[in-house]
mmCIF file with all atom_site columns, C-alpha atoms in Angstrom:
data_model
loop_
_atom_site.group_PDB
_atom_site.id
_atom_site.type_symbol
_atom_site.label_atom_id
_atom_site.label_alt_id
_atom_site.label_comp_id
_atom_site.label_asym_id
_atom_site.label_entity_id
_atom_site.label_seq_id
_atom_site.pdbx_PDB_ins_code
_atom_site.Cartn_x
_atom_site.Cartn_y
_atom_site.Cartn_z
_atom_site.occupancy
_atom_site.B_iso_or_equiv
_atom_site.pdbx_formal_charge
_atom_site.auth_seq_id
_atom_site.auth_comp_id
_atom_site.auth_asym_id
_atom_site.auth_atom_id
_atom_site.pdbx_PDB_model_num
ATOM 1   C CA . UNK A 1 1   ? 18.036  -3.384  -10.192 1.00 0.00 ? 22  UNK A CA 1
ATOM 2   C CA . UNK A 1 2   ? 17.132  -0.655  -7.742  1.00 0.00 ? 23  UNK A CA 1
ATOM 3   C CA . UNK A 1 3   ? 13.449  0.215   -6.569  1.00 0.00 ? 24  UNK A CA 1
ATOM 4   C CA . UNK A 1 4   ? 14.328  3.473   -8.421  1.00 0.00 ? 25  UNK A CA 1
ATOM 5   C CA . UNK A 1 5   ? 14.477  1.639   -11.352 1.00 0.00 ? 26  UNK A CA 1
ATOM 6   C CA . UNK A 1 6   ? 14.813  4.285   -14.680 1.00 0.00 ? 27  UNK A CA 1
ATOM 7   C CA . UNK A 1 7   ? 11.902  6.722   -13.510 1.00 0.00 ? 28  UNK A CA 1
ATOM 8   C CA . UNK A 1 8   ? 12.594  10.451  -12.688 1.00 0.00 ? 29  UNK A CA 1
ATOM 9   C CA . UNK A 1 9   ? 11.520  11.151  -9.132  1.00 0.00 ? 30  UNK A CA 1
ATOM 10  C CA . UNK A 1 10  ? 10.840  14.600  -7.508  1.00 0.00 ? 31  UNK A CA 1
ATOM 11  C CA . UNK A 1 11  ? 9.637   15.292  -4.176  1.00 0.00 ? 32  UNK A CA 1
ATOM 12  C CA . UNK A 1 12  ? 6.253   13.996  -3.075  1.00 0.00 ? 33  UNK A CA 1
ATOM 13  C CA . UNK A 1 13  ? 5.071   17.591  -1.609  1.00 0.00 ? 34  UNK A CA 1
ATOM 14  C CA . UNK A 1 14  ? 6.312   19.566  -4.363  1.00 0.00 ? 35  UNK A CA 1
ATOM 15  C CA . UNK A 1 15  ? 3.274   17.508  -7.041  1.00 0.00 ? 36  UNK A CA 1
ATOM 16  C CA . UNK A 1 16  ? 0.176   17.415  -5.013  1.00 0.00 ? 37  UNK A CA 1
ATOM 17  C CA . UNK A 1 17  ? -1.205  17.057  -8.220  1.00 0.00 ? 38  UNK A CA 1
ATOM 18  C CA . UNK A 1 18  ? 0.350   13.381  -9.071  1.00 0.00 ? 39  UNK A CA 1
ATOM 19  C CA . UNK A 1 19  ? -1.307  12.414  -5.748  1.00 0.00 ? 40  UNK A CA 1
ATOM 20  C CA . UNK A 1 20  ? -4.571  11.342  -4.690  1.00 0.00 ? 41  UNK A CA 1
ATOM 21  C CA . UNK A 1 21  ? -6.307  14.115  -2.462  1.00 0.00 ? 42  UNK A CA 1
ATOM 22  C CA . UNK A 1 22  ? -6.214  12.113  0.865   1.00 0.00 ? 43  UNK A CA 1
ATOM 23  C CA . UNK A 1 23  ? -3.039  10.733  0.098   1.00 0.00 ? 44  UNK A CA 1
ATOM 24  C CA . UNK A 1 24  ? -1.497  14.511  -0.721  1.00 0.00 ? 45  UNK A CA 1
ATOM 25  C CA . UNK A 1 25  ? -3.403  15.830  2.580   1.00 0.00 ? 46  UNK A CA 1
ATOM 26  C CA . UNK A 1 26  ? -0.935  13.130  4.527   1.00 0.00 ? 47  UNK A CA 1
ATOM 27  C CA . UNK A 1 27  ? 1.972   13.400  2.484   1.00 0.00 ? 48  UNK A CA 1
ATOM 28  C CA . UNK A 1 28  ? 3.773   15.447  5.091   1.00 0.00 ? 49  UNK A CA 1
ATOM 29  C CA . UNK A 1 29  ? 3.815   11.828  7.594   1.00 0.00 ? 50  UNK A CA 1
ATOM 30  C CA . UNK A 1 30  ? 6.670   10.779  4.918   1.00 0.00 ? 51  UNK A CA 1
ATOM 31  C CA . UNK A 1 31  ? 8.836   13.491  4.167   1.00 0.00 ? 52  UNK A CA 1
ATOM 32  C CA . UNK A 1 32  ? 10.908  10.873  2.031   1.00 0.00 ? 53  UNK A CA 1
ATOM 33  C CA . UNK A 1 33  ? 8.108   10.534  -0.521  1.00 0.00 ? 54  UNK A CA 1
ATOM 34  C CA . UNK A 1 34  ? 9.303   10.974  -3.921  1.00 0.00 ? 55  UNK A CA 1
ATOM 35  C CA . UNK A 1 35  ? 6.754   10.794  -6.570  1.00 0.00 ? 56  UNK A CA 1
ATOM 36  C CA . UNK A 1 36  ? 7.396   9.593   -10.457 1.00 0.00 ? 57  UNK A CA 1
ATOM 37  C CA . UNK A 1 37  ? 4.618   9.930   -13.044 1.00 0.00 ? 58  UNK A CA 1
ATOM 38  C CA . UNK A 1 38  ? 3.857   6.056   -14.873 1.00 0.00 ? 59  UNK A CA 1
ATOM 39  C CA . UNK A 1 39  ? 1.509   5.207   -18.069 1.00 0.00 ? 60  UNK A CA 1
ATOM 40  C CA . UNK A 1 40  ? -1.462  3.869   -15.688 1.00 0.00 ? 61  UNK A CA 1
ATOM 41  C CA . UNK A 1 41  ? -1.734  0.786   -18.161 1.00 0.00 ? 62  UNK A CA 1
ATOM 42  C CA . UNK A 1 42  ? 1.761   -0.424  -16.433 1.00 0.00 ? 63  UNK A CA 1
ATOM 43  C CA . UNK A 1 43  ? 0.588   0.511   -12.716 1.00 0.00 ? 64  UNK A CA 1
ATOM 44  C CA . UNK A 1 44  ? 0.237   -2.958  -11.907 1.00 0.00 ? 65  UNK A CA 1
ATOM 45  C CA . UNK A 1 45  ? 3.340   -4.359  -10.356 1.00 0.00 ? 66  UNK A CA 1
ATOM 46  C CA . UNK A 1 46  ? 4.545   -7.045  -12.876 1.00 0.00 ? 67  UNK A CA 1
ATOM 47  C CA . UNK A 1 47  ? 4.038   -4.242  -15.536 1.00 0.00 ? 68  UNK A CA 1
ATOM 48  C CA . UNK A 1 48  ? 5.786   -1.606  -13.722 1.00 0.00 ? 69  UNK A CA 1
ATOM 49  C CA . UNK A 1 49  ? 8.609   -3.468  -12.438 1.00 0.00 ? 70  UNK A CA 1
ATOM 50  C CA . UNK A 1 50  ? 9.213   -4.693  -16.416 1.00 0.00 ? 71  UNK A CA 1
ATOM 51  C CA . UNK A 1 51  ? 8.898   -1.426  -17.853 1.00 0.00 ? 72  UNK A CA 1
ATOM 52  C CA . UNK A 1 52  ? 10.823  0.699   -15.534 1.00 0.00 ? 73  UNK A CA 1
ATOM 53  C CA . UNK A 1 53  ? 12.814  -1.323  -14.301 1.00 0.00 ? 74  UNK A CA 1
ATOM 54  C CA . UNK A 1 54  ? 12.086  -1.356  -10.639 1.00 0.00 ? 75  UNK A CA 1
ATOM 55  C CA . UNK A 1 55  ? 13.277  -4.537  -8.696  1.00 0.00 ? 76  UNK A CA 1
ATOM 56  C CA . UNK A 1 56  ? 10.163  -6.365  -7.620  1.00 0.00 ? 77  UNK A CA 1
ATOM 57  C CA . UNK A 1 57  ? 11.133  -6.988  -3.568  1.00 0.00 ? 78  UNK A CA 1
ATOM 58  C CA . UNK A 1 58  ? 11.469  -3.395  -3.264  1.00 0.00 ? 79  UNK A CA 1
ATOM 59  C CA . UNK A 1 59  ? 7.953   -2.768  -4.236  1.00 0.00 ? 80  UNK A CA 1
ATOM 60  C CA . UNK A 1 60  ? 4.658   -3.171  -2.060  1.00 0.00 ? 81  UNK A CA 1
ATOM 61  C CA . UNK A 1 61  ? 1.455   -4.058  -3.194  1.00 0.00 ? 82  UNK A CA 1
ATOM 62  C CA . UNK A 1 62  ? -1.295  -2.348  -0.676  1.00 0.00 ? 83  UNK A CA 1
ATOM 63  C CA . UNK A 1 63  ? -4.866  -4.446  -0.051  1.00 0.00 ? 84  UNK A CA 1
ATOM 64  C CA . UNK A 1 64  ? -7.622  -3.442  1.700   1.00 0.00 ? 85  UNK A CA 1
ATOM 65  C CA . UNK A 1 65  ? -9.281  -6.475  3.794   1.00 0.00 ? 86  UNK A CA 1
ATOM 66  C CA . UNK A 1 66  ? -12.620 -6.093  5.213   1.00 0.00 ? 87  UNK A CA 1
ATOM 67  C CA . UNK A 1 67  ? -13.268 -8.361  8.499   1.00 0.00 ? 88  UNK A CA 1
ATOM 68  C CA . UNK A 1 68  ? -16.546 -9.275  10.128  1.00 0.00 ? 89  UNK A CA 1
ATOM 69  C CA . UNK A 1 69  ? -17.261 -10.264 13.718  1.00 0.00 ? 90  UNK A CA 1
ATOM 70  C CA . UNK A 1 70  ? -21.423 -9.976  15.150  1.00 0.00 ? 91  UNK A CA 1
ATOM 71  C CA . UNK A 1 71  ? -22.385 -7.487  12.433  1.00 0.00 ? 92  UNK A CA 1
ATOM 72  C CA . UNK A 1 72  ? -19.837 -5.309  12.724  1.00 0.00 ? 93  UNK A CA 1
ATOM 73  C CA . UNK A 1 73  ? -17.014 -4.649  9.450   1.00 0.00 ? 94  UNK A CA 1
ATOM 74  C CA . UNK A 1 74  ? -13.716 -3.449  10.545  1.00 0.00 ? 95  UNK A CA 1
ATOM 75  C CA . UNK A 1 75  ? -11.241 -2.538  7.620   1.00 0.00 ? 96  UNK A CA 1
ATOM 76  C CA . UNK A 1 76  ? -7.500  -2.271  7.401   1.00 0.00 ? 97  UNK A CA 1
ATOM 77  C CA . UNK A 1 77  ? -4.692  -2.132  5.289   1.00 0.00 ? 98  UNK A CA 1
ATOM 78  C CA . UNK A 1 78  ? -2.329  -4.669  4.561   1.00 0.00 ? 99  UNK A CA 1
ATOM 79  C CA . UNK A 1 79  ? 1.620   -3.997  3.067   1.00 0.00 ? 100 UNK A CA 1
ATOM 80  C CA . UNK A 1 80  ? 3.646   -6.921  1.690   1.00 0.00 ? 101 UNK A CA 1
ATOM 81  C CA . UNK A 1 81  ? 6.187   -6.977  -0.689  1.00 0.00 ? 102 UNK A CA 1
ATOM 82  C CA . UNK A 1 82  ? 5.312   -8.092  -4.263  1.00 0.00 ? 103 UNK A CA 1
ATOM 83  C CA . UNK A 1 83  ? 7.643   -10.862 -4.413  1.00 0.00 ? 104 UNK A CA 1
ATOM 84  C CA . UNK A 1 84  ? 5.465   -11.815 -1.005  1.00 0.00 ? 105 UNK A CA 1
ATOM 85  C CA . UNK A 1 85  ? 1.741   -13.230 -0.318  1.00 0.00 ? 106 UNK A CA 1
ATOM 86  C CA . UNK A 1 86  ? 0.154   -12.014 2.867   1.00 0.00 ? 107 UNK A CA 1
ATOM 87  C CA . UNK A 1 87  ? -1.351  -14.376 5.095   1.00 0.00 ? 108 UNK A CA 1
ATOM 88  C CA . UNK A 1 88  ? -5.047  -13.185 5.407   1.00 0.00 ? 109 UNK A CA 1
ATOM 89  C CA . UNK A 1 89  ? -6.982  -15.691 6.566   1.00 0.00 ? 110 UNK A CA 1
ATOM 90  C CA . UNK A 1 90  ? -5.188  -16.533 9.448   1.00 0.00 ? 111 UNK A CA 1
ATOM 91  C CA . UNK A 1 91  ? -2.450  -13.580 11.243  1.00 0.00 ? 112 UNK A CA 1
ATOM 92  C CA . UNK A 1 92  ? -4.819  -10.922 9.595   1.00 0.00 ? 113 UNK A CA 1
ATOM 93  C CA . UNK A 1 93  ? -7.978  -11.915 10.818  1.00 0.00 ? 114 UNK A CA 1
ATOM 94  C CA . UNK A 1 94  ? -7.198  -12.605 13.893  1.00 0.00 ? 115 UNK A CA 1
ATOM 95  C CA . UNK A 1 95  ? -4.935  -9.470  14.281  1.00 0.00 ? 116 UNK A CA 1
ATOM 96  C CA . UNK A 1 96  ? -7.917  -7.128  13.875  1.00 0.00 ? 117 UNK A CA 1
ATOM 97  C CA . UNK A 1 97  ? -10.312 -10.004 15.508  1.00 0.00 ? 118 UNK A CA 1
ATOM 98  C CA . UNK A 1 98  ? -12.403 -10.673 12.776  1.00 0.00 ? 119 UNK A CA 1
ATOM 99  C CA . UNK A 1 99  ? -14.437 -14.000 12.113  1.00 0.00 ? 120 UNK A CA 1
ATOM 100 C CA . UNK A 1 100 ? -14.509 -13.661 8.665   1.00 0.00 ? 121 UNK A CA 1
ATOM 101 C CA . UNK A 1 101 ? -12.040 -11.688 6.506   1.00 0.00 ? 122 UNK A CA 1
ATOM 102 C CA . UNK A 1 102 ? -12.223 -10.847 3.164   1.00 0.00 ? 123 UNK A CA 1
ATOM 103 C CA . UNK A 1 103 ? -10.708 -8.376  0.350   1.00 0.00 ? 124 UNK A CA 1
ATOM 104 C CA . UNK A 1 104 ? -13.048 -5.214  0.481   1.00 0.00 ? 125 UNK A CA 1
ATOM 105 C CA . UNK A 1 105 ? -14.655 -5.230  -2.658  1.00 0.00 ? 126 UNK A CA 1
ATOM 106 C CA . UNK A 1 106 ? -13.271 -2.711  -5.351  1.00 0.00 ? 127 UNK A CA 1
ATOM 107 C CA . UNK A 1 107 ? -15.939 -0.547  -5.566  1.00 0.00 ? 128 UNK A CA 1
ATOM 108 C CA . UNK A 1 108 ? -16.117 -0.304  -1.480  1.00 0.00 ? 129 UNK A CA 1
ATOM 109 C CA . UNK A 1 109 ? -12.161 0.270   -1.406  1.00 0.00 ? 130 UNK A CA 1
ATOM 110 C CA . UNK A 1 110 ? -12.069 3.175   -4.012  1.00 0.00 ? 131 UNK A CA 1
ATOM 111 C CA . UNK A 1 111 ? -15.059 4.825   -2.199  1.00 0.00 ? 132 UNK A CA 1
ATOM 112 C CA . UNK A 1 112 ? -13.894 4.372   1.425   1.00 0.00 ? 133 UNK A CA 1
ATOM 113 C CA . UNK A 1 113 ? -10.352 5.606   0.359   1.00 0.00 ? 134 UNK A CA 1
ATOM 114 C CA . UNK A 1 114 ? -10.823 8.547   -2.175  1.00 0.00 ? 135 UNK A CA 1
ATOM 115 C CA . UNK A 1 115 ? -8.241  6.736   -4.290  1.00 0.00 ? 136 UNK A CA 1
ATOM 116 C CA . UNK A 1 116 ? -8.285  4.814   -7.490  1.00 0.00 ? 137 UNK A CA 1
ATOM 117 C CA . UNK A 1 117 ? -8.332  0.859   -7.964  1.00 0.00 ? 138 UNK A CA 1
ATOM 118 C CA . UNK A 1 118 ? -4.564  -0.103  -8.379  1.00 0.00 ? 139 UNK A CA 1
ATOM 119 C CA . UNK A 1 119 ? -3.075  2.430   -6.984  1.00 0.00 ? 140 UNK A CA 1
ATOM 120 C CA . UNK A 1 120 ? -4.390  2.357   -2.808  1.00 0.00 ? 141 UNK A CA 1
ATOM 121 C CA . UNK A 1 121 ? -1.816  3.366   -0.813  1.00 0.00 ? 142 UNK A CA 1
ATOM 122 C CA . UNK A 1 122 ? -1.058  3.033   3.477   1.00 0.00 ? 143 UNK A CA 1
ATOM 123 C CA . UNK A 1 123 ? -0.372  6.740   2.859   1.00 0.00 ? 144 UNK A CA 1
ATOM 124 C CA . UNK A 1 124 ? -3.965  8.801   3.923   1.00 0.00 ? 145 UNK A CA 1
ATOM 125 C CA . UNK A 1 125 ? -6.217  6.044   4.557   1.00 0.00 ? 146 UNK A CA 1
ATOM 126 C CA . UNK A 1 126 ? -8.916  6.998   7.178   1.00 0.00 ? 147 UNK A CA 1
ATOM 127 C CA . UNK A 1 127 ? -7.203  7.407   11.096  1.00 0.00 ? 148 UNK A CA 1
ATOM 128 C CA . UNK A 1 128 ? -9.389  4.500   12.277  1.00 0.00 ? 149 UNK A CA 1
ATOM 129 C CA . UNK A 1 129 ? -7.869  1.681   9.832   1.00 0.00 ? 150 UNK A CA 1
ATOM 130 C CA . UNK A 1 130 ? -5.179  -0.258  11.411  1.00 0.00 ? 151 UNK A CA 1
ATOM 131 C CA . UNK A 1 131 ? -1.955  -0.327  8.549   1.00 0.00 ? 152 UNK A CA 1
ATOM 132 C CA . UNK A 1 132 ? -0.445  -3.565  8.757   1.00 0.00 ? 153 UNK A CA 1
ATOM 133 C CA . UNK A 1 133 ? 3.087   -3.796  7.483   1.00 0.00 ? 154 UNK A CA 1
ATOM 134 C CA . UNK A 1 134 ? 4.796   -7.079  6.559   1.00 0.00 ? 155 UNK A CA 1
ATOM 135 C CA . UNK A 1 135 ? 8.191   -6.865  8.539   1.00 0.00 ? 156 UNK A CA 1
ATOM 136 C CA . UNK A 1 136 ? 9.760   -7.718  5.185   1.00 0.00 ? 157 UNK A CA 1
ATOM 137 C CA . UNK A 1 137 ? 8.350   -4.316  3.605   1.00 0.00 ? 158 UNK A CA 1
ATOM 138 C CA . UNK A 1 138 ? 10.746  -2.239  6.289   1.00 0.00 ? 159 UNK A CA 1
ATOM 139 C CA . UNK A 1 139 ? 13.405  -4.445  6.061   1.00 0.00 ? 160 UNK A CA 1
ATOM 140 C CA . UNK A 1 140 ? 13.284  -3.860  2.320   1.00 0.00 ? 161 UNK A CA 1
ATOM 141 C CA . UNK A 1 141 ? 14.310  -0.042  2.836   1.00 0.00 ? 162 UNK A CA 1
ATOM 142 C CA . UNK A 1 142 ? 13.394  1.693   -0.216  1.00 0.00 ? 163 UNK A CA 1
ATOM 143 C CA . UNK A 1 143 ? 10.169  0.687   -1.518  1.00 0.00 ? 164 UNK A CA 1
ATOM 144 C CA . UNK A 1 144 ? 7.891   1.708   -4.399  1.00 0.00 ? 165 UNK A CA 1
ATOM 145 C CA . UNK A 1 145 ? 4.157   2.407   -3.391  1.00 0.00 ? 166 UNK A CA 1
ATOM 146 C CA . UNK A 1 146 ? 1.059   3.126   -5.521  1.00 0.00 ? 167 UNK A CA 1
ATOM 147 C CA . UNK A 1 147 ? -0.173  6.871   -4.837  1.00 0.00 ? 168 UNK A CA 1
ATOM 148 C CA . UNK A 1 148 ? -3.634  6.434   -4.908  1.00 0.00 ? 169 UNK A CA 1
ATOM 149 C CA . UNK A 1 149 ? -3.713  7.310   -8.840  1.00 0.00 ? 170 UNK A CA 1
ATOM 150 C CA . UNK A 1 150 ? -2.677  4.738   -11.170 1.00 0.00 ? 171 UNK A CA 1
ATOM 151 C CA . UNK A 1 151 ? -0.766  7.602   -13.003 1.00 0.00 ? 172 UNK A CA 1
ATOM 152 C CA . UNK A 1 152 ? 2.250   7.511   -10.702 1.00 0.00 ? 173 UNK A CA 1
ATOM 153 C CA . UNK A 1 153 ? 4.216   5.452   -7.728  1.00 0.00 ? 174 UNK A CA 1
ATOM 154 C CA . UNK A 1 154 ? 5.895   6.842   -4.444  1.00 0.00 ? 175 UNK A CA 1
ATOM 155 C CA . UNK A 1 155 ? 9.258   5.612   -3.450  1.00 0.00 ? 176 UNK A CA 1
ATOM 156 C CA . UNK A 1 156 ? 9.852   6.108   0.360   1.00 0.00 ? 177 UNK A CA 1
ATOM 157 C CA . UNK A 1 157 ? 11.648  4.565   3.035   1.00 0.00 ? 178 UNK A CA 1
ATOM 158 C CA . UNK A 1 158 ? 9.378   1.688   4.578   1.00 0.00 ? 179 UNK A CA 1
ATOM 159 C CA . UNK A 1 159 ? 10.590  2.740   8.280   1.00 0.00 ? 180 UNK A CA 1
ATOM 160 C CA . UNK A 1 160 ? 8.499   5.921   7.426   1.00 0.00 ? 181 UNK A CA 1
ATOM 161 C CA . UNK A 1 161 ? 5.232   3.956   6.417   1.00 0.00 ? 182 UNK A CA 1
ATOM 162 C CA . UNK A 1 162 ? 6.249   2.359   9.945   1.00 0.00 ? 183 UNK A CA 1
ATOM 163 C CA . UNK A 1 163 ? 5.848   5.652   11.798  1.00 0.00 ? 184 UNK A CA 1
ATOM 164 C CA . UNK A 1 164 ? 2.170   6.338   10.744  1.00 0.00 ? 185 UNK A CA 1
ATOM 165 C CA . UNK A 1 165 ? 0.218   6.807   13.364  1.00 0.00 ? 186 UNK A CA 1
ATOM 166 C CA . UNK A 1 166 ? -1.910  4.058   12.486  1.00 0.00 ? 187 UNK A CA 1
ATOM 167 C CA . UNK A 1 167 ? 0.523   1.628   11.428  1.00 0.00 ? 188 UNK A CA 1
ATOM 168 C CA . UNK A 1 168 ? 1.970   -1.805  12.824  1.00 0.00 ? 189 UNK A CA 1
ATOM 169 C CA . UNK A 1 169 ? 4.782   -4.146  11.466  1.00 0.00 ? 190 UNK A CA 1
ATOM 170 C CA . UNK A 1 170 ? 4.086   -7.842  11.815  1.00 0.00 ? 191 UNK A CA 1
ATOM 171 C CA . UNK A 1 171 ? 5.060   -10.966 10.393  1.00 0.00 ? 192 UNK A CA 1
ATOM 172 C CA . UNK A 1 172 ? 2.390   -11.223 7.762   1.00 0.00 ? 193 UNK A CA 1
ATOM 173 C CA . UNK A 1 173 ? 3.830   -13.013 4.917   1.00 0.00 ? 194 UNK A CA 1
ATOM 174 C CA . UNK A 1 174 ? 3.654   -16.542 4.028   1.00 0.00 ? 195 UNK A CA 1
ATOM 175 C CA . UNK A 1 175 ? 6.237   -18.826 4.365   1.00 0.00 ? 196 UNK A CA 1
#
């Protein structure tokens, strides 16, 4: 199984329209982006690695995490691959110094990001939002992202999502 799987991709820039709007206003910081259109019921990652036959460690599920220290709420984005759990409470946290960490809630992530539930991507999240990549993500290569729509995934090589401006690799998941 590849992270292809049996979907048709074209370039990323070429469909603007499969894309989120902030994530097809970045789309040019990975010019590897391909994009394939999915049935948004199967946009979860179980689903989606079933039905189109994607293999699951070369796809990456994308939280957002919401951490609190004296009043003040710093968010960021976390990578990992789905076959991997990141460690939140602990490397996270104190990563972006944060007493208390916590998933952003849905409604909070979808509004913060411009994208949809399921589908939040590292890929035009605001500048100030650290991107913290799971050092198994880039060593993965190829990996399948959401798009910020649940009506298609972005395959692109993970030492791309490295080179955002924003982003860091770490040893995030749990062992």
């Amino acid at each position: 199984m590849s992270a292809a799987g049996n979907l048709t991709w074209t370039p990323a820039v070429d469909a603007p329209d499969r894309l989120a709007p902030p994530v097809a206003a970045a789309i040019g910081r990975v010019p590897s982006a391909r994009v394939a259109e999915i049935d948004p019921e199967l946009a979860d990652t179980a689903a989606f690695c079933e039905a189109y036959e994607s293999a699951p460690e070369h796809s990456a599920n994308c939280v957002v995490v919401a951490g609190r220290r004296g009043g003040e709420t710093k968010y960021a984005a976390v990578l990992v691959r789905a076959t991997d759990r990141a460690d939140i409470n602990n490397v996270v946290r104190r990563h972006i110094d944060a007493r208390k960490i916590s998933f952003a809630p849905m409604g909070e992530a979808v509004r913060l990001t411009g994208m949809e539930y399921g589908g939040i991507t590292p890929i035009g999240l605001p500048d100030a939002w650290p991107v913290l990549l799971d050092e198994g993500v880039v060593a993965a290569g190829e990996v399948v992202i959401g798009s910020g729509v649940r009506g298609s995934k972005l395959l692109v090589d993970a030492t791309e999502l490295a080179a955002l401006p924003s982003a860091e690799v770490l040893a995030l998941a749990l062992s």
